[in-house]
PDB file of C-alpha atoms and ligand atoms in Angstrom:
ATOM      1  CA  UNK A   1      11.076  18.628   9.687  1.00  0.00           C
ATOM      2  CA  UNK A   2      12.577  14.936   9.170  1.00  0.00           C
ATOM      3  CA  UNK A   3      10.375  11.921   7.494  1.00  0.00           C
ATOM      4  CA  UNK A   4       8.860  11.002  10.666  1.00  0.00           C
ATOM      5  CA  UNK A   5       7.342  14.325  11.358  1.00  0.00           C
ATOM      6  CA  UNK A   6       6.162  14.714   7.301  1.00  0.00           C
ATOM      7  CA  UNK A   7       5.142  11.203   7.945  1.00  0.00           C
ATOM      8  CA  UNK A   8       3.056  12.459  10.982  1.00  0.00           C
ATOM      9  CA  UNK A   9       1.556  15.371   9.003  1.00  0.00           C
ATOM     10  CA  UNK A  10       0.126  13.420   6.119  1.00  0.00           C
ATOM     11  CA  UNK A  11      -1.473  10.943   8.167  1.00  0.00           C
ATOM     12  CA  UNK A  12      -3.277  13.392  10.344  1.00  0.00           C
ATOM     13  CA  UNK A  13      -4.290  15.678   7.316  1.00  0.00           C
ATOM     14  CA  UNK A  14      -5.968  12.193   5.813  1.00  0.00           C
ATOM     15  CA  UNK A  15      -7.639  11.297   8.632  1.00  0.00           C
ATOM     16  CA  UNK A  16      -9.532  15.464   7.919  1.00  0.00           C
ATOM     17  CA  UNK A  17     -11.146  13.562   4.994  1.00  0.00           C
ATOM     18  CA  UNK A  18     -12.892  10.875   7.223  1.00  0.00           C
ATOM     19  CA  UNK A  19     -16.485  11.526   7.298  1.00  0.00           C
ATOM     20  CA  UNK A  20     -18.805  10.054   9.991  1.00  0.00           C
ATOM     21  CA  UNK A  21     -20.712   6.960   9.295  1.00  0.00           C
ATOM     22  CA  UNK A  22     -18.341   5.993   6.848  1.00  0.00           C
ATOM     23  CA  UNK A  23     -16.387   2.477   6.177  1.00  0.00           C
ATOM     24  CA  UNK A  24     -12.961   3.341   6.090  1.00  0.00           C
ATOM     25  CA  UNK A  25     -10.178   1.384   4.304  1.00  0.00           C
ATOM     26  CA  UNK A  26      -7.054   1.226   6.834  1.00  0.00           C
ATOM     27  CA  UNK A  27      -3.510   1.339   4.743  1.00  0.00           C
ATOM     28  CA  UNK A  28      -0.597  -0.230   6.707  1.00  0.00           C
ATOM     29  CA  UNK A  29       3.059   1.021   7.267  1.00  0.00           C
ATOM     30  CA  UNK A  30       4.578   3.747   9.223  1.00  0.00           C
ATOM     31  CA  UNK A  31       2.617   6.683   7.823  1.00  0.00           C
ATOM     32  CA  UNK A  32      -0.583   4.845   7.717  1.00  0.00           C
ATOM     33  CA  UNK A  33       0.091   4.203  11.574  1.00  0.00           C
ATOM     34  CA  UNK A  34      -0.314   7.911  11.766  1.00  0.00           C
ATOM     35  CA  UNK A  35      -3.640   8.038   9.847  1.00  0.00           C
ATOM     36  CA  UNK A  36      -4.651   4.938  12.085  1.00  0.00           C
ATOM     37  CA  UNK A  37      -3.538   7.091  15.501  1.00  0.00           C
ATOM     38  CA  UNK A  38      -5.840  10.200  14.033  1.00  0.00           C
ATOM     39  CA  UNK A  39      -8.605   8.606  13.320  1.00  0.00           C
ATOM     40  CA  UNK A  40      -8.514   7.014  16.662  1.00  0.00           C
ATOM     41  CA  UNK A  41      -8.103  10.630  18.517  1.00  0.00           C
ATOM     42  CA  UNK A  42     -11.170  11.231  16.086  1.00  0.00           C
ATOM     43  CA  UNK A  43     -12.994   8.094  17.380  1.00  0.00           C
ATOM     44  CA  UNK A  44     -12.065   9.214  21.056  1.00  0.00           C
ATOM     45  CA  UNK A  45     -12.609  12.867  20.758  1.00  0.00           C
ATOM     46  CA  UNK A  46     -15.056  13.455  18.595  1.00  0.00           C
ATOM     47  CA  UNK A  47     -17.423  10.417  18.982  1.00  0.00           C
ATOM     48  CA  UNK A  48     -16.530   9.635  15.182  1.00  0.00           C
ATOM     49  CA  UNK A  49     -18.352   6.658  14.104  1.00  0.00           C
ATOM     50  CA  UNK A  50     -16.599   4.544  11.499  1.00  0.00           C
ATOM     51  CA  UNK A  51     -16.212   1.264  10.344  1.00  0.00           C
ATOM     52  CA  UNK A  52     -12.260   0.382   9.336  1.00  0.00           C
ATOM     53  CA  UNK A  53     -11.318  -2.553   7.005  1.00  0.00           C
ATOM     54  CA  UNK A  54      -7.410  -3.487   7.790  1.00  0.00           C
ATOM     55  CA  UNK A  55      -5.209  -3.870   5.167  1.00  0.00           C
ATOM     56  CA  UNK A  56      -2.792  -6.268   8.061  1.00  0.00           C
ATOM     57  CA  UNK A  57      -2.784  -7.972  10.803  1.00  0.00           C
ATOM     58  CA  UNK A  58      -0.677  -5.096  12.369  1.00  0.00           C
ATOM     59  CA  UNK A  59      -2.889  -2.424  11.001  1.00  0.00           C
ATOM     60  CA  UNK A  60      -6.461  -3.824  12.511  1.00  0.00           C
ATOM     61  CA  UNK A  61      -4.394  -4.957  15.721  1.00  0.00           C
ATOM     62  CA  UNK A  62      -3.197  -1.127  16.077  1.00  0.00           C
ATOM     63  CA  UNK A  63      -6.830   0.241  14.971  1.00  0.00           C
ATOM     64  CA  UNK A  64      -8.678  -1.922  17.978  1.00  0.00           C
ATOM     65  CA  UNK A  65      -6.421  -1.050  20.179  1.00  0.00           C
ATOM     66  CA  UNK A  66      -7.638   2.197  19.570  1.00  0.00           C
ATOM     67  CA  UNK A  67     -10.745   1.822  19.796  1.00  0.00           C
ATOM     68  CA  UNK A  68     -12.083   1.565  15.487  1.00  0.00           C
ATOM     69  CA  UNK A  69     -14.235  -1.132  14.911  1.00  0.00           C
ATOM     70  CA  UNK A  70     -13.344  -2.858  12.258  1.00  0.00           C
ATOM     71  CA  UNK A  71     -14.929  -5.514   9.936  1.00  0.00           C
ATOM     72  CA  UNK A  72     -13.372  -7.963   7.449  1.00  0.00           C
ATOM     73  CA  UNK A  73     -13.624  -6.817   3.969  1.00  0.00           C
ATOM     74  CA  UNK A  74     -16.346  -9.366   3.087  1.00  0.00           C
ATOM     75  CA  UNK A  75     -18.428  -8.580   6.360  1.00  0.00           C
ATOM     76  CA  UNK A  76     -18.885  -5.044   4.226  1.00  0.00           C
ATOM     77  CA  UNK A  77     -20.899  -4.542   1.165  1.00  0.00           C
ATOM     78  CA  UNK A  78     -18.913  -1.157   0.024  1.00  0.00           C
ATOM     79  CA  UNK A  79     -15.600   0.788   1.181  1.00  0.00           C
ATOM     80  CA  UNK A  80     -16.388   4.360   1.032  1.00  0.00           C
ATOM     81  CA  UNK A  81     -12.578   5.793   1.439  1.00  0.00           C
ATOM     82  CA  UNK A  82      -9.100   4.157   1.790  1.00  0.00           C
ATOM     83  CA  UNK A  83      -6.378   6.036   2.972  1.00  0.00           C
ATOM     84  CA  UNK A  84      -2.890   4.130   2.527  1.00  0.00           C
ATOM     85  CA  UNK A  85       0.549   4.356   1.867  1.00  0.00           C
ATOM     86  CA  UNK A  86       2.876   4.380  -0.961  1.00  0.00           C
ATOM     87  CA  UNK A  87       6.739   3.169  -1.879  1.00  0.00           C
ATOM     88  CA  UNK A  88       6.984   4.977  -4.946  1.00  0.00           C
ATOM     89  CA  UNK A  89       4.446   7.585  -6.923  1.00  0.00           C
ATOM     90  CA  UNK A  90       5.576   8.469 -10.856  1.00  0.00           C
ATOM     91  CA  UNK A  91       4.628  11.861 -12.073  1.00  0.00           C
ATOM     92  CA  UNK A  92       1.593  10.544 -13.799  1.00  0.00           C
ATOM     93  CA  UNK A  93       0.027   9.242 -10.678  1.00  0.00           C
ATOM     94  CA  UNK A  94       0.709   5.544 -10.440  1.00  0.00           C
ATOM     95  CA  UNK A  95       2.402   3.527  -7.666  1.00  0.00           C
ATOM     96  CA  UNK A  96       4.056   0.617  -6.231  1.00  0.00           C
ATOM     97  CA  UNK A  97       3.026  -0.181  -3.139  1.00  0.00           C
ATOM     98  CA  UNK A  98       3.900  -3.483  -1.207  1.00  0.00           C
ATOM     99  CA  UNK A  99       7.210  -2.462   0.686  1.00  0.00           C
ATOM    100  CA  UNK A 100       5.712  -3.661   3.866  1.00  0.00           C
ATOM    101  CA  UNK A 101       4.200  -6.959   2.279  1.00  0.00           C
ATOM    102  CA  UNK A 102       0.911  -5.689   2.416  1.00  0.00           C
ATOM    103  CA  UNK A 103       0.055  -4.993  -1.066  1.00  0.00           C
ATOM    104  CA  UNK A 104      -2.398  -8.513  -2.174  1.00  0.00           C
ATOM    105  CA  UNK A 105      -4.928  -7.004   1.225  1.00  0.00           C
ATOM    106  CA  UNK A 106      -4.233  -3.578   0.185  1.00  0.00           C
ATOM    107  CA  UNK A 107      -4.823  -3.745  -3.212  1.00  0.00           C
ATOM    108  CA  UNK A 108      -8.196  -5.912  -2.569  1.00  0.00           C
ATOM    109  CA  UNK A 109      -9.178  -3.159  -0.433  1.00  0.00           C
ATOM    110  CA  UNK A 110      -8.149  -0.605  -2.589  1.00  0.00           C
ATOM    111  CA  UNK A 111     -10.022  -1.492  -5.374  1.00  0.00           C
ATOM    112  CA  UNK A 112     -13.420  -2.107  -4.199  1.00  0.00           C
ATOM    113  CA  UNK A 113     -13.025   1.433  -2.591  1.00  0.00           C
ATOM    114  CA  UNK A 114     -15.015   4.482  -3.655  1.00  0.00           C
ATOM    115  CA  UNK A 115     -12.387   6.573  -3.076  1.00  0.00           C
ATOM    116  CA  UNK A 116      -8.475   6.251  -2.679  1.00  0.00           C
ATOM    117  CA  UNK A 117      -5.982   8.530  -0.833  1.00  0.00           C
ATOM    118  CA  UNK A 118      -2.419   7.627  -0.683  1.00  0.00           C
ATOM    119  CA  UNK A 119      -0.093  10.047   1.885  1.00  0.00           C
ATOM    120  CA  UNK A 120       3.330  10.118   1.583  1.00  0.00           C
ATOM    121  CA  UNK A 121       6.490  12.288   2.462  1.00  0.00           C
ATOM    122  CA  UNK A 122       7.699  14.424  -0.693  1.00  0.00           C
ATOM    123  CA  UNK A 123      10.814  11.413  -1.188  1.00  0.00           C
ATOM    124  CA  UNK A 124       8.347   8.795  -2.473  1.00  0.00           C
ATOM    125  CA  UNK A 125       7.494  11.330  -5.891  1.00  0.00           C
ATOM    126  CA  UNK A 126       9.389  10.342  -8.944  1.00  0.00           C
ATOM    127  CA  UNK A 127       9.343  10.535 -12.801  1.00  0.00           C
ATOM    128  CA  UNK A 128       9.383   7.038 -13.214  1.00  0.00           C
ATOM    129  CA  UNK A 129       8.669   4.088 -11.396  1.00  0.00           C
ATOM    130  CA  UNK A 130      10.824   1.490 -10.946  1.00  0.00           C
ATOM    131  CA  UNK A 131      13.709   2.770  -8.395  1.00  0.00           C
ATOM    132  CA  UNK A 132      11.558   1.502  -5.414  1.00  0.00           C
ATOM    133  CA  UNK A 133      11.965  -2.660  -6.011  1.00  0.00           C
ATOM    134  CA  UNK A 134       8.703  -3.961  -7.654  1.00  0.00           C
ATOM    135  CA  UNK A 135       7.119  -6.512  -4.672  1.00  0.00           C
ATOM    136  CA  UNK A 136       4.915 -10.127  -5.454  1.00  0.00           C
ATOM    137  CA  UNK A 137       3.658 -12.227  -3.492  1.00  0.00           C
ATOM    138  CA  UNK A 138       4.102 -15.559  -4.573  1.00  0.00           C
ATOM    139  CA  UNK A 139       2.568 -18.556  -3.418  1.00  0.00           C
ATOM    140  CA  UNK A 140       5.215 -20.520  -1.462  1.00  0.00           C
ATOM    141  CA  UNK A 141       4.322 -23.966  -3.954  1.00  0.00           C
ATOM    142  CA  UNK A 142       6.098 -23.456  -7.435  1.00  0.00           C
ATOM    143  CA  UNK A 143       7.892 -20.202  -6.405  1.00  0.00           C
ATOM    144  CA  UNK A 144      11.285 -21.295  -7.288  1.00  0.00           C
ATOM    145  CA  UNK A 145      10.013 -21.810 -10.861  1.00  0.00           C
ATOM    146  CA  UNK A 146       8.329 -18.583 -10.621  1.00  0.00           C
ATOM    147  CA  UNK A 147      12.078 -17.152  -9.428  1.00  0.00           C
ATOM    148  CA  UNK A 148      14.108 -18.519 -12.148  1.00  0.00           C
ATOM    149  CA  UNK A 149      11.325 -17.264 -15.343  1.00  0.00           C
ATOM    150  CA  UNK A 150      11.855 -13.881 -13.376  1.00  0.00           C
ATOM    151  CA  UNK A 151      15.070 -14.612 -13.553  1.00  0.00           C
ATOM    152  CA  UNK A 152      15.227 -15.496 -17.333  1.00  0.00           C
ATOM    153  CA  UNK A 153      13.241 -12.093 -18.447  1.00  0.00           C
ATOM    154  CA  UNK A 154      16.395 -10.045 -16.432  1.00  0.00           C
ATOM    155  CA  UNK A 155      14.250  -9.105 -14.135  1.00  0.00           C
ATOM    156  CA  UNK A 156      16.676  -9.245 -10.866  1.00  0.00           C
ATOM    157  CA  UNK A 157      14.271 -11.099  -8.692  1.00  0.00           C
ATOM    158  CA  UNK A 158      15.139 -11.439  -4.873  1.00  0.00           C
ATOM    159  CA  UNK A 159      13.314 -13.470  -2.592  1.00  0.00           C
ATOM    160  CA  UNK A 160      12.399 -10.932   0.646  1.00  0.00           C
ATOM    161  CA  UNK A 161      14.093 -11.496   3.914  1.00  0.00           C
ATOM    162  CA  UNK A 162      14.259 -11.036   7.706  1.00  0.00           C
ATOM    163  CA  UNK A 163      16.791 -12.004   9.621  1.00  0.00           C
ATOM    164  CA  UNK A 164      17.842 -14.385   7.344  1.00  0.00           C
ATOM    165  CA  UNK A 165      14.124 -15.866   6.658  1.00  0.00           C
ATOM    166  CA  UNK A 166      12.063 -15.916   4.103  1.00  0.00           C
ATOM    167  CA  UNK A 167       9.442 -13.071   4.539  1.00  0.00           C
ATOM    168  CA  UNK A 168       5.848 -14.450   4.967  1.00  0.00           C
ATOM    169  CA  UNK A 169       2.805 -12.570   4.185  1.00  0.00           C
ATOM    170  CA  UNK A 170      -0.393 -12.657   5.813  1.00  0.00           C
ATOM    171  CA  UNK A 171      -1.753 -14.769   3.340  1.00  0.00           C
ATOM    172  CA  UNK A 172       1.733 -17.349   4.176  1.00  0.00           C
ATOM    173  CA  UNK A 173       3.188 -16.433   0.919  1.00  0.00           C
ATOM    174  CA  UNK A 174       6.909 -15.323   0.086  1.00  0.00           C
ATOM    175  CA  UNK A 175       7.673 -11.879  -1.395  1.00  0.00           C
ATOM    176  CA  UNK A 176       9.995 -11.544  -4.486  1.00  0.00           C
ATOM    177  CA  UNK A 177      11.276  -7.926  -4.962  1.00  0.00           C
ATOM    178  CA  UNK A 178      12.361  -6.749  -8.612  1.00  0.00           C
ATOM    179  CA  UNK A 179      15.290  -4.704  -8.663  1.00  0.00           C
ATOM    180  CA  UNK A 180      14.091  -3.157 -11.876  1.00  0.00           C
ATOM    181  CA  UNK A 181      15.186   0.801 -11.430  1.00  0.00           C
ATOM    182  CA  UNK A 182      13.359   1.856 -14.193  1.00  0.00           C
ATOM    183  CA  UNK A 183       9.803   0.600 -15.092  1.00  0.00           C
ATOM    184  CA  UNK A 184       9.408   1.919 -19.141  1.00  0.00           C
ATOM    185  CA  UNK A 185       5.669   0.325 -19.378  1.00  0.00           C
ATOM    186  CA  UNK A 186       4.146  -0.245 -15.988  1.00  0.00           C
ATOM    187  CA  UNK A 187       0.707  -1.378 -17.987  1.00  0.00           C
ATOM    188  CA  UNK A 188       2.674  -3.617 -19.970  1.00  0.00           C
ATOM    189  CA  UNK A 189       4.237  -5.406 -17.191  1.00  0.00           C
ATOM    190  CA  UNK A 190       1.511  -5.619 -15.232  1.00  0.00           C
ATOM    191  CA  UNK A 191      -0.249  -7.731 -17.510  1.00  0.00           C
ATOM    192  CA  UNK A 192       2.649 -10.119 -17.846  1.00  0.00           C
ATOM    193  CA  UNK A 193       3.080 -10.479 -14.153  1.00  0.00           C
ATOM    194  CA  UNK A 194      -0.585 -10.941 -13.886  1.00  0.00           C
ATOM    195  CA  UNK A 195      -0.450 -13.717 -16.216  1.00  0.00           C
ATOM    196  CA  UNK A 196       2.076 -15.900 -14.205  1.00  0.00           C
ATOM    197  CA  UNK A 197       1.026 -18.879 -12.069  1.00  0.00           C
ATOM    198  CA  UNK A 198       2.177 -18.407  -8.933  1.00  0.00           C
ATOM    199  CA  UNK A 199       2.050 -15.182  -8.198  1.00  0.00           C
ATOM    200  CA  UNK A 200      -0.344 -13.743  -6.577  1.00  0.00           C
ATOM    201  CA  UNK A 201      -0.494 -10.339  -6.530  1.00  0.00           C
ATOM    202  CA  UNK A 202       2.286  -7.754  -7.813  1.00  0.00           C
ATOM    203  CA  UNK A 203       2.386  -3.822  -6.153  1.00  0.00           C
ATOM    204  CA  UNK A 204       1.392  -2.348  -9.356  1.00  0.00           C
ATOM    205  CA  UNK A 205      -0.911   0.372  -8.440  1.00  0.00           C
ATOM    206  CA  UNK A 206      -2.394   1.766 -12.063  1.00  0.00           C
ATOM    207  CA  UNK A 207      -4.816   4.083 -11.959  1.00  0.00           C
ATOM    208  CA  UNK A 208      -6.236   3.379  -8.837  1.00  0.00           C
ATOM    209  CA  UNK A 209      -5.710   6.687  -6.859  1.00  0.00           C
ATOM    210  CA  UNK A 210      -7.964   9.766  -6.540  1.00  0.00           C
ATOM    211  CA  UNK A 211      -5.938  11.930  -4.007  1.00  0.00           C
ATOM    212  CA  UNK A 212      -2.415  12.200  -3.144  1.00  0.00           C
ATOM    213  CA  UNK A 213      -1.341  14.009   0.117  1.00  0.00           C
ATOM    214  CA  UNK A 214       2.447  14.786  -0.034  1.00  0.00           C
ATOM    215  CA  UNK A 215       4.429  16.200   3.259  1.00  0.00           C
ATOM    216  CA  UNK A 216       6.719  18.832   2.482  1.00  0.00           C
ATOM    217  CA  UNK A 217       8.601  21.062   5.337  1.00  0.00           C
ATOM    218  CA  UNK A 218       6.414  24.003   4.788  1.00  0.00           C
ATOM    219  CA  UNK A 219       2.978  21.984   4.973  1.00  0.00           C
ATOM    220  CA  UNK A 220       0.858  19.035   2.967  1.00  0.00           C
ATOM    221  CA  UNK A 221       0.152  19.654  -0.527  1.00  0.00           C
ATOM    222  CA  UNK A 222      -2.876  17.714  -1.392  1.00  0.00           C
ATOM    223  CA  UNK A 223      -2.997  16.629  -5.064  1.00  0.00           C
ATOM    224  CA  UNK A 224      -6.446  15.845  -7.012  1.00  0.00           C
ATOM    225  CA  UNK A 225      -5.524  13.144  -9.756  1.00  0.00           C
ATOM    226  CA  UNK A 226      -9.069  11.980 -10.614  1.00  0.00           C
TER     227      UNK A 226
HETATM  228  C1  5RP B   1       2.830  -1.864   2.680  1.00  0.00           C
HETATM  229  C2  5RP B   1       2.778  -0.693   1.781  1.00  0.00           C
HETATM  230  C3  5RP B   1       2.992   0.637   2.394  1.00  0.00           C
HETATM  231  O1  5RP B   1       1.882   1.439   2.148  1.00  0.00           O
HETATM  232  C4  5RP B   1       4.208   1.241   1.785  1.00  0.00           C
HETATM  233  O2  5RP B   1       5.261   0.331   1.955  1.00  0.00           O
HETATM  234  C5  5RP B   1       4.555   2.575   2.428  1.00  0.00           C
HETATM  235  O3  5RP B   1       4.979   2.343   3.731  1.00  0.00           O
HETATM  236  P1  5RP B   1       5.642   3.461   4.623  1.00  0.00           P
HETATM  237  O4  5RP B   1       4.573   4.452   4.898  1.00  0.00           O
HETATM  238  O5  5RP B   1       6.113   2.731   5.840  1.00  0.00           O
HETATM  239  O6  5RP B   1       6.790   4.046   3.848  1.00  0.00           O
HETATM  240  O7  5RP B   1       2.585  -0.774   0.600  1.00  0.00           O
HETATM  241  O8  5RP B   1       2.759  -3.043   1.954  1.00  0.00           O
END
């Protein structure tokens, strides 16, 4: 089986978790695609009544298209279930998340969810975090000032790009990745990032999820963290 098809696997098993009636947090990236595809078979085949909240543009454009109604986040007084993504998941359950510049929607959705799901293939698990590059979405005014103190602390900041241009988020913010490969105290640094102006959100995921699914060759392993 290659990543696409664990990929594949994951998303559908998620989408097996999606009760009717139920307001649905939509993850973005290519596994959540897959979740997003499933859950629009569901909608099709099985008259499945949800409400989805997009994480992205891309993700509620792909979920209409499908046929999932979806709502803006504040048009919804609760999130029963998200179902997302990861980059990186550390043996002790927490993640960075933000390789596809979602992570300021996805974390908003995340945490104002009952219950959180992340599905990955079995080469996002690690001991540690940190060898996936920590993302942040930094408002575009002040950022180079942002860039150098990251800079100063050694933390190897790189401003994202595509094609030779700045990557802009949703929001119209830039994305500084941390080449960091090993992340001793993610609580610790959390609360430092969180503390500088400028950035809006970093892809520190702590303590957030309640359910991994992992694709191996032989079949989904679903994991019960809380
Ligand atoms: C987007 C994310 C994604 O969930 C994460 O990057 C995983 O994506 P993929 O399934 O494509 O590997 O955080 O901001």
């Amino acid at each position: 089986m290659n990543k696409e098809e664990l990929k594949k696997q994951v998303g559908y098993k998620a989408a097996e978790f999606v009760q009717n009636n139920t307001i649905v947090g939509l993850g973005t990236g290519s596994t959540a695609k897959y979740l997003v595809e499933a859950l629009g078979k569901r909608t099709k085949e099985e008259n499945l009544n949800i409400v989805g909240v997009a994480t992205s543009k891309r993700t509620e454009e792909q979920a209409r298209s499908l046929g999932i109604t979806i709502k803006n986040i504040d048009e919804v007084d609760h999130i029963d279930l998200t179902i997302d993504g990861a980059d990186e998941i550390s043996s002790d359950f927490q993640g960075i998340k933000g390789g596809g510049a979602a992570h300021f929607r996805e974390k908003t959705v995340a945490i104002n969810s009952k219950q959180n799901i992340w599905i990955v293939d079995n080469s996002k698990l690690s001991n540690n975090l940190g060898s996936f590059p920590l993302p942040l979405e930094v408002i575009p005014f002040g950022s180079s000032h942002v860039f150098n103190k990251l800079k100063l602390k050694n933390y190897n900041p790189k401003f994202r790009e595509n094609n030779n241009k700045r990557v802009i988020t949703d929001q119209g913010n830039y994305v500084i990745d941390l080449y960091l490969h090993d992340i001793k105290d993610p609580t610790k640094l959390a609360k430092e990032l969180d503390s500088i102006t400028g950035i809006l959100e970093h892809g520190l995921f702590l303590n957030i999820v309640n359910k991994v699914i992992v694709g191996y060759p032989n079949g989904p392993k679903i994991i019960n963290v809380r």
